[in-house]
Amino acid sequence: MNRDLVIGVDCSTTATKAVVWDATGRSRSVGRAAFATSTPHPGWGEQNPEDWWSTFCEAVRRAVQAVDGRRVGAIAITHQRESFACTTSDGRPLRPAMLWLDTRATAEVAEFGTRDVHERTGKPPNPTPAWYKLLWLAKHEQSTLRRTEKVVDVGAYLTHRLTGTWVTSWASADPLGVVDLRTFDYDDDLLAAAQLTRDHLPALAAPGSVVGEVTDAVADALGLPHGLPVVAGAGDGQAAGLGLGVTEPGSSYLNLGSGIISGFASDTYRWADAFRTMAGGVPGTYALETFIGGGTHNISWFVERFAGVDTRALGLDLTAEQVLETAAAQLPPGSEGLLTLPYWTGALTPYWDHHARGTIVGLTGRHGKSHVYRSLLEGLALEQRLLTDGAEAALGEPVQKVVVTGGGARSAVWCQIVADVLRRPLHVAREPESTCLGAGVLAAAALGLHGSIGEASAQMSGTGRVYHPGEEHAAVYDRLFGVYERLYPQLRDVFCDLQTALEPPATSEDPLELVGAGR
């Protein structure tokens, strides 16, 4: 039997999806299973690692049922980054997994987030990398940390359940913030600060390398061939780059999702506040990533809270977004004098300011829903130009090609605005499941369906529609960008003062004394 198919699995923040791919990057079957996230305290985010495994099994089993499982030649995993589990040596979780979105370790960031740590790891100080949450555990859950025998990323946890061995890709472990990107190896100083040693972490392997075989028991349960190779994967962002064909300098991808992530390929190591640096999906390369915390999230917020567009009452077979987009398309660039600073969830790259807030500047009685809607789209595009300019300055070369994916890629109005603002053609990805495809690229290269990871990425990815910038609108956005880039610097202190004004006044009374007095 010719083994000419591979499985790419994406264990994301909300669900696990398994896709069977052929050598051309065409999806043959899909399986999906969702799981829950708990928030025991504001700012916390946790999951049960056992849910990662149970949904992995369900998704893979469903995907394999629709094809001849004997044709599957390899499997690779991509996953939510920075999330980690503390387990025993045999993989039993000792506490809920702590997720990338968990922000409880802000005090640890303030105390330990130095430029030296940034230079080693490529990660600007912020609560996302797991290292700061491990420091939090060392302070607040010492007994858990003492019992912990393995600290593992999502990919490592699933690989252990598949193969019985503790191994992970350095492109999967790197987002935890404990890998020195200059060497692609663990940093012993960072581990020691978190009261860990190398024995607590899985072994590191290059992305795209074979790290084991699926055990016979798991293969029988999932309908997979015995001896199926398991290929070292990468975090979801790096995998998306592979699935979108962004593997060489001069190209980038733009994910217009609930948040907006852009990735820039680099052959050399760079670190700066303008981006965070990740190990690339191609061994020895890097991915420079920028972030806007609110993307389609900002749009949904406006539609749900303020738009008041009831398409059913109007008898329209359209979404509220489609109606607003049609109205916004009739407006000129600049939304007749509105500028939006899209920091609904704070500012990430390049400012890293959690006090920053969303701002709409220029409102007059002339403006209505369509103006605000278009201004939201334009504000996100202008912010992306700010981030792209910063990445280009660090790379020292222009970004010639931008590949767009995510839910926002379905909006013709938004894509045209982004193309005009960036002054670059915007190529829409052919395959929306680009993250899963990136895992498939690694599996296909390891299986020998292509000569290299780069070749597999090029052959299995592709684009469709292209949005070209229009000179007239681009010139208007050039002028607006000159105003836009001044907004945050002039409002930075205002945001901080606003936060301070809302805090309760300090008291000199000892809370313990108050408790005692109330007894």
mmCIF file of C-alpha atoms in Angstrom, residues 73-423:
data_model
loop_
_atom_site.group_PDB
_atom_site.id
_atom_site.type_symbol
_atom_site.label_atom_id
_atom_site.label_comp_id
_atom_site.label_asym_id
_atom_site.label_seq_id
_atom_site.Cartn_x
_atom_site.Cartn_y
_atom_site.Cartn_z
ATOM 1 C CA GLY A 73 2.451 7.672 6.262
ATOM 2 C CA ALA A 74 3.164 10.201 9.050
ATOM 3 C CA ILE A 75 1.512 12.478 11.616
ATOM 4 C CA ALA A 76 2.625 15.847 13.008
ATOM 5 C CA ILE A 77 1.164 18.146 15.665
ATOM 6 C CA THR A 78 0.836 21.897 15.932
ATOM 7 C CA HIS A 79 -0.725 23.492 18.969
ATOM 8 C CA GLN A 80 -1.592 26.500 21.075
ATOM 9 C CA ARG A 81 1.666 28.085 22.160
ATOM 10 C CA GLU A 82 2.963 29.016 25.636
ATOM 11 C CA SER A 83 0.392 26.738 27.304
ATOM 12 C CA PHE A 84 1.943 24.012 29.476
ATOM 13 C CA ALA A 85 1.187 21.148 31.833
ATOM 14 C CA CYS A 86 2.913 20.002 35.027
ATOM 15 C CA THR A 87 2.892 16.197 35.177
ATOM 16 C CA THR A 88 4.438 13.137 36.739
ATOM 17 C CA SER A 89 7.066 11.207 34.797
ATOM 18 C CA ASP A 90 4.336 8.969 33.336
ATOM 19 C CA GLY A 91 2.286 11.954 32.161
ATOM 20 C CA ARG A 92 -0.326 12.304 34.918
ATOM 21 C CA PRO A 93 -1.305 16.001 35.267
ATOM 22 C CA LEU A 94 -0.728 17.453 38.743
ATOM 23 C CA ARG A 95 -2.763 20.616 38.222
ATOM 24 C CA PRO A 96 -4.771 22.227 35.399
ATOM 25 C CA ALA A 97 -2.665 23.362 32.457
ATOM 26 C CA MET A 98 -1.873 27.097 32.428
ATOM 27 C CA LEU A 99 -2.691 28.741 29.089
ATOM 28 C CA TRP A 100 -1.036 31.382 26.968
ATOM 29 C CA LEU A 101 -3.886 33.800 27.728
ATOM 30 C CA ASP A 102 -3.381 33.525 31.499
ATOM 31 C CA THR A 103 -2.129 36.890 32.832
ATOM 32 C CA ARG A 104 -1.691 36.103 36.534
ATOM 33 C CA ALA A 105 2.107 36.532 36.437
ATOM 34 C CA THR A 106 2.214 40.320 35.963
ATOM 35 C CA ALA A 107 4.253 40.817 39.154
ATOM 36 C CA GLU A 108 6.800 38.270 37.952
ATOM 37 C CA VAL A 109 7.054 40.075 34.603
ATOM 38 C CA ALA A 110 7.758 43.346 36.423
ATOM 39 C CA GLU A 111 10.421 41.724 38.597
ATOM 40 C CA PHE A 112 12.156 39.336 36.194
ATOM 41 C CA GLY A 113 11.401 40.674 32.708
ATOM 42 C CA THR A 114 14.834 42.072 31.873
ATOM 43 C CA ARG A 115 16.488 42.972 28.588
ATOM 44 C CA ASP A 116 18.845 40.043 29.137
ATOM 45 C CA VAL A 117 15.932 37.612 29.237
ATOM 46 C CA HIS A 118 14.478 39.303 26.156
ATOM 47 C CA GLU A 119 17.767 38.959 24.278
ATOM 48 C CA ARG A 120 18.120 35.275 25.153
ATOM 49 C CA THR A 121 14.564 34.217 24.384
ATOM 50 C CA GLY A 122 13.393 36.782 21.823
ATOM 51 C CA LYS A 123 10.295 37.424 23.956
ATOM 52 C CA PRO A 124 9.607 40.977 25.219
ATOM 53 C CA PRO A 125 8.562 40.950 28.884
ATOM 54 C CA ASN A 126 4.831 40.124 29.086
ATOM 55 C CA PRO A 127 2.720 37.501 30.867
ATOM 56 C CA THR A 128 2.317 35.239 27.819
ATOM 57 C CA PRO A 129 5.513 33.110 27.952
ATOM 58 C CA ALA A 130 5.239 30.203 30.387
ATOM 59 C CA TRP A 131 8.478 31.101 32.187
ATOM 60 C CA TYR A 132 6.798 33.898 34.132
ATOM 61 C CA LYS A 133 3.941 31.596 35.152
ATOM 62 C CA LEU A 134 6.483 28.998 36.283
ATOM 63 C CA LEU A 135 8.000 31.693 38.491
ATOM 64 C CA TRP A 136 4.490 32.326 39.812
ATOM 65 C CA LEU A 137 4.129 28.623 40.617
ATOM 66 C CA ALA A 138 7.455 28.662 42.455
ATOM 67 C CA LYS A 139 6.086 31.404 44.687
ATOM 68 C CA HIS A 140 2.443 30.420 45.080
ATOM 69 C CA GLU A 141 2.285 26.643 44.506
ATOM 70 C CA GLN A 142 5.602 25.389 45.807
ATOM 71 C CA SER A 143 4.166 21.985 46.737
ATOM 72 C CA THR A 144 2.938 21.438 43.168
ATOM 73 C CA LEU A 145 6.297 22.359 41.721
ATOM 74 C CA ARG A 146 8.092 20.008 44.114
ATOM 75 C CA ARG A 147 5.938 17.107 42.902
ATOM 76 C CA THR A 148 6.299 18.055 39.224
ATOM 77 C CA GLU A 149 8.539 15.712 37.248
ATOM 78 C CA LYS A 150 7.792 17.071 33.747
ATOM 79 C CA VAL A 151 6.881 20.526 32.459
ATOM 80 C CA VAL A 152 5.650 20.106 28.899
ATOM 81 C CA ASP A 153 4.139 22.050 26.018
ATOM 82 C CA VAL A 154 0.954 20.762 24.379
ATOM 83 C CA GLY A 155 2.867 19.062 21.558
ATOM 84 C CA ALA A 156 5.144 17.245 24.001
ATOM 85 C CA TYR A 157 2.187 16.031 26.063
ATOM 86 C CA LEU A 158 0.413 14.605 23.011
ATOM 87 C CA THR A 159 3.616 13.105 21.585
ATOM 88 C CA HIS A 160 4.187 11.281 24.879
ATOM 89 C CA ARG A 161 0.663 9.878 24.770
ATOM 90 C CA LEU A 162 1.283 8.736 21.187
ATOM 91 C CA THR A 163 4.770 7.284 21.585
ATOM 92 C CA GLY A 164 5.571 6.900 25.283
ATOM 93 C CA THR A 165 8.642 9.163 24.955
ATOM 94 C CA TRP A 166 9.215 12.702 26.235
ATOM 95 C CA VAL A 167 10.412 14.698 23.233
ATOM 96 C CA THR A 168 9.311 17.877 21.520
ATOM 97 C CA SER A 169 10.343 20.218 18.752
ATOM 98 C CA TRP A 170 12.373 23.258 19.762
ATOM 99 C CA ALA A 171 9.817 25.226 17.726
ATOM 100 C CA SER A 172 7.159 23.892 20.123
ATOM 101 C CA ALA A 173 9.113 24.422 23.365
ATOM 102 C CA ASP A 174 10.508 27.837 22.394
ATOM 103 C CA PRO A 175 7.255 29.761 23.075
ATOM 104 C CA LEU A 176 7.479 28.663 26.723
ATOM 105 C CA GLY A 177 10.290 31.201 27.072
ATOM 106 C CA VAL A 178 12.967 28.812 28.377
ATOM 107 C CA VAL A 179 14.894 28.270 25.126
ATOM 108 C CA ASP A 180 17.918 30.361 24.141
ATOM 109 C CA LEU A 181 17.173 31.185 20.505
ATOM 110 C CA ARG A 182 20.831 31.738 19.778
ATOM 111 C CA THR A 183 21.452 28.015 20.323
ATOM 112 C CA PHE A 184 17.956 26.409 20.054
ATOM 113 C CA ASP A 185 18.675 24.785 23.404
ATOM 114 C CA TYR A 186 17.302 25.177 26.915
ATOM 115 C CA ASP A 187 18.714 28.043 28.965
ATOM 116 C CA ASP A 188 19.969 26.596 32.263
ATOM 117 C CA ASP A 189 19.838 29.956 34.062
ATOM 118 C CA LEU A 190 16.184 30.480 33.194
ATOM 119 C CA LEU A 191 15.349 26.935 34.280
ATOM 120 C CA ALA A 192 17.171 27.380 37.587
ATOM 121 C CA ALA A 193 15.296 30.618 38.303
ATOM 122 C CA ALA A 194 12.054 28.608 38.012
ATOM 123 C CA GLN A 195 13.513 25.818 40.221
ATOM 124 C CA LEU A 196 13.735 23.431 37.269
ATOM 125 C CA THR A 197 16.468 21.416 35.550
ATOM 126 C CA ARG A 198 16.752 19.918 32.084
ATOM 127 C CA ASP A 199 15.404 16.643 33.487
ATOM 128 C CA HIS A 200 12.057 18.398 33.993
ATOM 129 C CA LEU A 201 11.765 19.191 30.267
ATOM 130 C CA PRO A 202 11.318 16.916 27.242
ATOM 131 C CA ALA A 203 14.251 16.334 24.912
ATOM 132 C CA LEU A 204 14.496 18.796 22.021
ATOM 133 C CA ALA A 205 14.416 17.845 18.344
ATOM 134 C CA ALA A 206 14.424 19.807 15.109
ATOM 135 C CA PRO A 207 10.998 20.546 13.622
ATOM 136 C CA GLY A 208 10.285 18.060 10.864
ATOM 137 C CA SER A 209 12.370 15.262 12.364
ATOM 138 C CA VAL A 210 10.916 11.860 13.257
ATOM 139 C CA VAL A 211 10.728 11.570 17.066
ATOM 140 C CA GLY A 212 9.056 8.186 17.505
ATOM 141 C CA GLU A 213 6.315 5.820 16.393
ATOM 142 C CA VAL A 214 2.713 5.528 17.454
ATOM 143 C CA THR A 215 2.342 2.635 19.878
ATOM 144 C CA ASP A 216 0.385 -0.369 18.629
ATOM 145 C CA ALA A 217 -2.356 0.166 21.228
ATOM 146 C CA VAL A 218 -2.921 3.779 20.171
ATOM 147 C CA ALA A 219 -2.718 2.861 16.478
ATOM 148 C CA ASP A 220 -5.430 0.222 16.904
ATOM 149 C CA ALA A 221 -7.645 2.623 18.862
ATOM 150 C CA LEU A 222 -7.370 5.380 16.257
ATOM 151 C CA GLY A 223 -7.341 3.309 13.083
ATOM 152 C CA LEU A 224 -3.736 4.162 12.235
ATOM 153 C CA PRO A 225 -1.065 1.878 10.747
ATOM 154 C CA HIS A 226 1.321 0.205 13.174
ATOM 155 C CA GLY A 227 4.710 1.887 13.330
ATOM 156 C CA LEU A 228 3.359 5.246 12.078
ATOM 157 C CA PRO A 229 6.127 7.879 12.352
ATOM 158 C CA VAL A 230 5.426 10.860 14.622
ATOM 159 C CA VAL A 231 7.071 14.024 13.288
ATOM 160 C CA ALA A 232 8.214 16.921 15.479
ATOM 161 C CA GLY A 233 5.865 19.844 14.851
ATOM 162 C CA ALA A 234 5.842 23.523 15.761
ATOM 163 C CA GLY A 235 3.684 26.077 17.536
ATOM 164 C CA ASP A 236 0.578 27.196 15.691
ATOM 165 C CA GLY A 237 2.043 30.506 14.491
ATOM 166 C CA GLN A 238 5.146 28.951 12.986
ATOM 167 C CA ALA A 239 3.069 26.155 11.465
ATOM 168 C CA ALA A 240 0.778 28.735 9.878
ATOM 169 C CA GLY A 241 3.806 30.250 8.166
ATOM 170 C CA LEU A 242 4.602 26.876 6.598
ATOM 171 C CA GLY A 243 0.992 26.350 5.552
ATOM 172 C CA LEU A 244 0.964 29.759 3.878
ATOM 173 C CA GLY A 245 4.271 29.301 2.059
ATOM 174 C CA VAL A 246 6.058 32.006 4.086
ATOM 175 C CA THR A 247 9.500 30.492 4.637
ATOM 176 C CA GLU A 248 11.930 32.985 3.108
ATOM 177 C CA PRO A 249 12.866 36.604 3.906
ATOM 178 C CA GLY A 250 10.892 39.205 1.998
ATOM 179 C CA SER A 251 7.548 37.518 2.655
ATOM 180 C CA SER A 252 5.059 37.652 5.501
ATOM 181 C CA TYR A 253 1.668 36.340 6.475
ATOM 182 C CA LEU A 254 -1.209 38.254 8.013
ATOM 183 C CA ASN A 255 -3.840 36.417 10.034
ATOM 184 C CA LEU A 256 -6.949 38.612 10.307
ATOM 185 C CA GLY A 257 -8.470 36.636 13.159
ATOM 186 C CA SER A 258 -9.943 37.498 16.568
ATOM 187 C CA GLY A 259 -6.509 38.973 17.135
ATOM 188 C CA ILE A 260 -4.230 39.955 14.259
ATOM 189 C CA ILE A 261 -0.896 38.178 13.968
ATOM 190 C CA SER A 262 1.689 38.867 11.319
ATOM 191 C CA GLY A 263 4.786 36.744 10.808
ATOM 192 C CA PHE A 264 7.988 37.640 8.964
ATOM 193 C CA ALA A 265 10.530 35.024 7.899
ATOM 194 C CA SER A 266 14.171 35.605 8.878
ATOM 195 C CA ASP A 267 17.358 33.591 8.402
ATOM 196 C CA THR A 268 19.148 35.393 11.243
ATOM 197 C CA TYR A 269 18.322 35.987 14.890
ATOM 198 C CA ARG A 270 16.964 39.421 15.797
ATOM 199 C CA TRP A 271 15.219 40.715 18.894
ATOM 200 C CA ALA A 272 13.396 43.997 19.507
ATOM 201 C CA ASP A 273 10.299 45.472 21.150
ATOM 202 C CA ALA A 274 8.740 45.796 17.686
ATOM 203 C CA PHE A 275 8.107 42.029 17.522
ATOM 204 C CA ARG A 276 8.643 38.794 19.362
ATOM 205 C CA THR A 277 10.959 36.201 17.881
ATOM 206 C CA MET A 278 10.119 32.523 17.515
ATOM 207 C CA ALA A 279 12.046 29.541 16.204
ATOM 208 C CA GLY A 280 10.929 29.033 12.606
ATOM 209 C CA GLY A 281 9.245 25.957 11.201
ATOM 210 C CA VAL A 282 12.288 25.396 8.969
ATOM 211 C CA PRO A 283 15.182 24.380 11.275
ATOM 212 C CA GLY A 284 17.676 27.185 11.834
ATOM 213 C CA THR A 285 15.281 29.965 10.802
ATOM 214 C CA TYR A 286 13.184 32.433 12.775
ATOM 215 C CA ALA A 287 9.723 33.948 12.664
ATOM 216 C CA LEU A 288 9.351 37.563 13.773
ATOM 217 C CA GLU A 289 5.792 38.097 14.944
ATOM 218 C CA THR A 290 3.698 41.192 15.571
ATOM 219 C CA PHE A 291 0.369 41.249 17.404
ATOM 220 C CA ILE A 292 -2.777 43.310 17.600
ATOM 221 C CA GLY A 293 -4.859 41.955 20.475
ATOM 222 C CA GLY A 294 -8.206 42.886 18.929
ATOM 223 C CA GLY A 295 -8.974 42.073 15.311
ATOM 224 C CA THR A 296 -12.329 40.603 14.344
ATOM 225 C CA HIS A 297 -12.958 40.759 18.105
ATOM 226 C CA ASN A 298 -13.206 44.545 17.804
ATOM 227 C CA ILE A 299 -15.591 44.222 14.881
ATOM 228 C CA SER A 300 -17.819 41.729 16.705
ATOM 229 C CA TRP A 301 -17.863 43.997 19.765
ATOM 230 C CA PHE A 302 -19.202 46.910 17.723
ATOM 231 C CA VAL A 303 -21.764 44.797 15.874
ATOM 232 C CA GLU A 304 -23.088 43.159 19.050
ATOM 233 C CA ARG A 305 -23.059 46.193 21.345
ATOM 234 C CA PHE A 306 -23.825 49.180 19.127
ATOM 235 C CA ALA A 307 -24.660 48.394 15.504
ATOM 236 C CA GLY A 308 -28.287 47.402 16.057
ATOM 237 C CA VAL A 309 -28.592 45.844 12.586
ATOM 238 C CA ASP A 310 -31.335 43.192 12.596
ATOM 239 C CA THR A 311 -31.049 41.561 9.194
ATOM 240 C CA ARG A 312 -33.859 39.099 9.936
ATOM 241 C CA ALA A 313 -36.304 41.929 10.585
ATOM 242 C CA LEU A 314 -35.252 43.421 7.275
ATOM 243 C CA GLY A 315 -35.826 40.114 5.496
ATOM 244 C CA LEU A 316 -32.199 39.925 4.360
ATOM 245 C CA ASP A 317 -30.196 36.741 3.988
ATOM 246 C CA LEU A 318 -27.098 38.609 5.133
ATOM 247 C CA THR A 319 -25.104 39.026 8.325
ATOM 248 C CA ALA A 320 -24.971 42.357 10.125
ATOM 249 C CA GLU A 321 -21.294 42.582 9.148
ATOM 250 C CA GLN A 322 -22.162 42.219 5.464
ATOM 251 C CA VAL A 323 -24.698 45.027 5.685
ATOM 252 C CA LEU A 324 -22.265 47.324 7.498
ATOM 253 C CA GLU A 325 -19.487 46.430 5.080
ATOM 254 C CA THR A 326 -21.680 47.381 2.144
ATOM 255 C CA ALA A 327 -22.437 50.727 3.775
ATOM 256 C CA ALA A 328 -18.792 51.303 4.716
ATOM 257 C CA ALA A 329 -17.712 50.647 1.129
ATOM 258 C CA GLN A 330 -19.643 53.745 0.040
ATOM 259 C CA LEU A 331 -17.514 55.991 2.278
ATOM 260 C CA PRO A 332 -14.202 57.608 1.284
ATOM 261 C CA PRO A 333 -10.902 56.585 2.882
ATOM 262 C CA GLY A 334 -10.559 58.202 6.281
ATOM 263 C CA SER A 335 -14.224 57.699 7.214
ATOM 264 C CA GLU A 336 -14.808 61.425 6.821
ATOM 265 C CA GLY A 337 -12.477 62.390 9.632
ATOM 266 C CA LEU A 338 -12.518 59.422 12.049
ATOM 267 C CA LEU A 339 -9.395 57.677 13.331
ATOM 268 C CA THR A 340 -9.553 54.615 15.580
ATOM 269 C CA LEU A 341 -6.804 53.373 17.883
ATOM 270 C CA PRO A 342 -7.660 49.647 18.113
ATOM 271 C CA TYR A 343 -6.366 48.858 21.610
ATOM 272 C CA TRP A 344 -9.550 47.209 22.899
ATOM 273 C CA THR A 345 -7.397 44.611 24.698
ATOM 274 C CA GLY A 346 -4.371 46.826 25.386
ATOM 275 C CA ALA A 347 -1.333 47.408 23.188
ATOM 276 C CA LEU A 348 1.008 44.538 22.381
ATOM 277 C CA THR A 349 3.827 45.072 19.850
ATOM 278 C CA PRO A 350 5.584 47.491 19.837
ATOM 279 C CA TYR A 351 4.407 49.266 23.014
ATOM 280 C CA TRP A 352 3.528 46.375 25.377
ATOM 281 C CA ASP A 353 1.194 48.617 27.375
ATOM 282 C CA HIS A 354 -1.697 46.880 29.133
ATOM 283 C CA HIS A 355 -3.078 50.289 30.195
ATOM 284 C CA ALA A 356 -3.686 51.319 26.552
ATOM 285 C CA ARG A 357 -7.323 51.527 25.506
ATOM 286 C CA GLY A 358 -9.373 51.760 22.325
ATOM 287 C CA THR A 359 -9.962 55.326 21.149
ATOM 288 C CA ILE A 360 -12.094 56.912 18.419
ATOM 289 C CA VAL A 361 -10.934 60.409 17.470
ATOM 290 C CA GLY A 362 -12.793 62.971 15.358
ATOM 291 C CA LEU A 363 -16.480 62.227 16.044
ATOM 292 C CA THR A 364 -19.008 64.775 14.793
ATOM 293 C CA GLY A 365 -22.755 64.770 14.312
ATOM 294 C CA ARG A 366 -22.221 63.706 10.698
ATOM 295 C CA HIS A 367 -20.849 60.304 11.648
ATOM 296 C CA GLY A 368 -22.968 57.166 11.874
ATOM 297 C CA LYS A 369 -22.621 53.417 12.203
ATOM 298 C CA SER A 370 -21.032 52.920 8.809
ATOM 299 C CA HIS A 371 -18.368 55.557 9.588
ATOM 300 C CA VAL A 372 -17.414 53.871 12.848
ATOM 301 C CA TYR A 373 -17.391 50.445 11.192
ATOM 302 C CA ARG A 374 -15.069 51.599 8.404
ATOM 303 C CA SER A 375 -12.877 53.453 10.900
ATOM 304 C CA LEU A 376 -12.443 50.232 12.879
ATOM 305 C CA LEU A 377 -11.256 48.448 9.741
ATOM 306 C CA GLU A 378 -8.942 51.345 8.872
ATOM 307 C CA GLY A 379 -7.548 51.604 12.407
ATOM 308 C CA LEU A 380 -6.539 47.952 12.397
ATOM 309 C CA ALA A 381 -4.932 48.398 8.964
ATOM 310 C CA LEU A 382 -3.021 51.511 10.081
ATOM 311 C CA GLU A 383 -1.805 49.694 13.193
ATOM 312 C CA GLN A 384 -0.603 46.835 10.987
ATOM 313 C CA ARG A 385 1.343 49.324 8.867
ATOM 314 C CA LEU A 386 3.025 50.592 12.045
ATOM 315 C CA LEU A 387 3.996 47.031 12.938
ATOM 316 C CA THR A 388 5.092 46.106 9.415
ATOM 317 C CA ASP A 389 7.285 49.204 9.206
ATOM 318 C CA GLY A 390 8.941 48.206 12.490
ATOM 319 C CA ALA A 391 9.583 44.650 11.317
ATOM 320 C CA GLU A 392 10.996 45.888 8.011
ATOM 321 C CA ALA A 393 13.374 48.232 9.836
ATOM 322 C CA ALA A 394 14.692 45.316 11.890
ATOM 323 C CA LEU A 395 14.951 43.000 8.884
ATOM 324 C CA GLY A 396 16.722 45.622 6.816
ATOM 325 C CA GLU A 397 14.795 44.691 3.693
ATOM 326 C CA PRO A 398 11.290 45.332 2.363
ATOM 327 C CA VAL A 399 8.478 42.827 2.626
ATOM 328 C CA GLN A 400 7.389 42.205 -0.942
ATOM 329 C CA LYS A 401 4.635 39.610 -0.482
ATOM 330 C CA VAL A 402 1.865 39.479 2.129
ATOM 331 C CA VAL A 403 -0.348 36.374 2.351
ATOM 332 C CA VAL A 404 -3.605 36.920 4.233
ATOM 333 C CA THR A 405 -5.728 34.350 6.052
ATOM 334 C CA GLY A 406 -8.276 34.205 8.868
ATOM 335 C CA GLY A 407 -11.915 35.248 9.064
ATOM 336 C CA GLY A 408 -11.129 38.808 7.982
ATOM 337 C CA ALA A 409 -9.752 37.511 4.672
ATOM 338 C CA ARG A 410 -13.367 36.954 3.618
ATOM 339 C CA SER A 411 -14.038 40.711 3.762
ATOM 340 C CA ALA A 412 -13.312 42.295 0.392
ATOM 341 C CA VAL A 413 -13.621 45.800 1.847
ATOM 342 C CA TRP A 414 -11.173 45.139 4.665
ATOM 343 C CA CYS A 415 -8.639 43.378 2.428
ATOM 344 C CA GLN A 416 -8.689 46.302 -0.010
ATOM 345 C CA ILE A 417 -8.188 48.767 2.849
ATOM 346 C CA VAL A 418 -5.212 46.762 4.127
ATOM 347 C CA ALA A 419 -3.683 46.596 0.640
ATOM 348 C CA ASP A 420 -4.104 50.370 0.230
ATOM 349 C CA VAL A 421 -2.690 51.162 3.670
ATOM 350 C CA LEU A 422 0.291 48.794 3.351
ATOM 351 C CA ARG A 423 0.849 49.740 -0.317
#
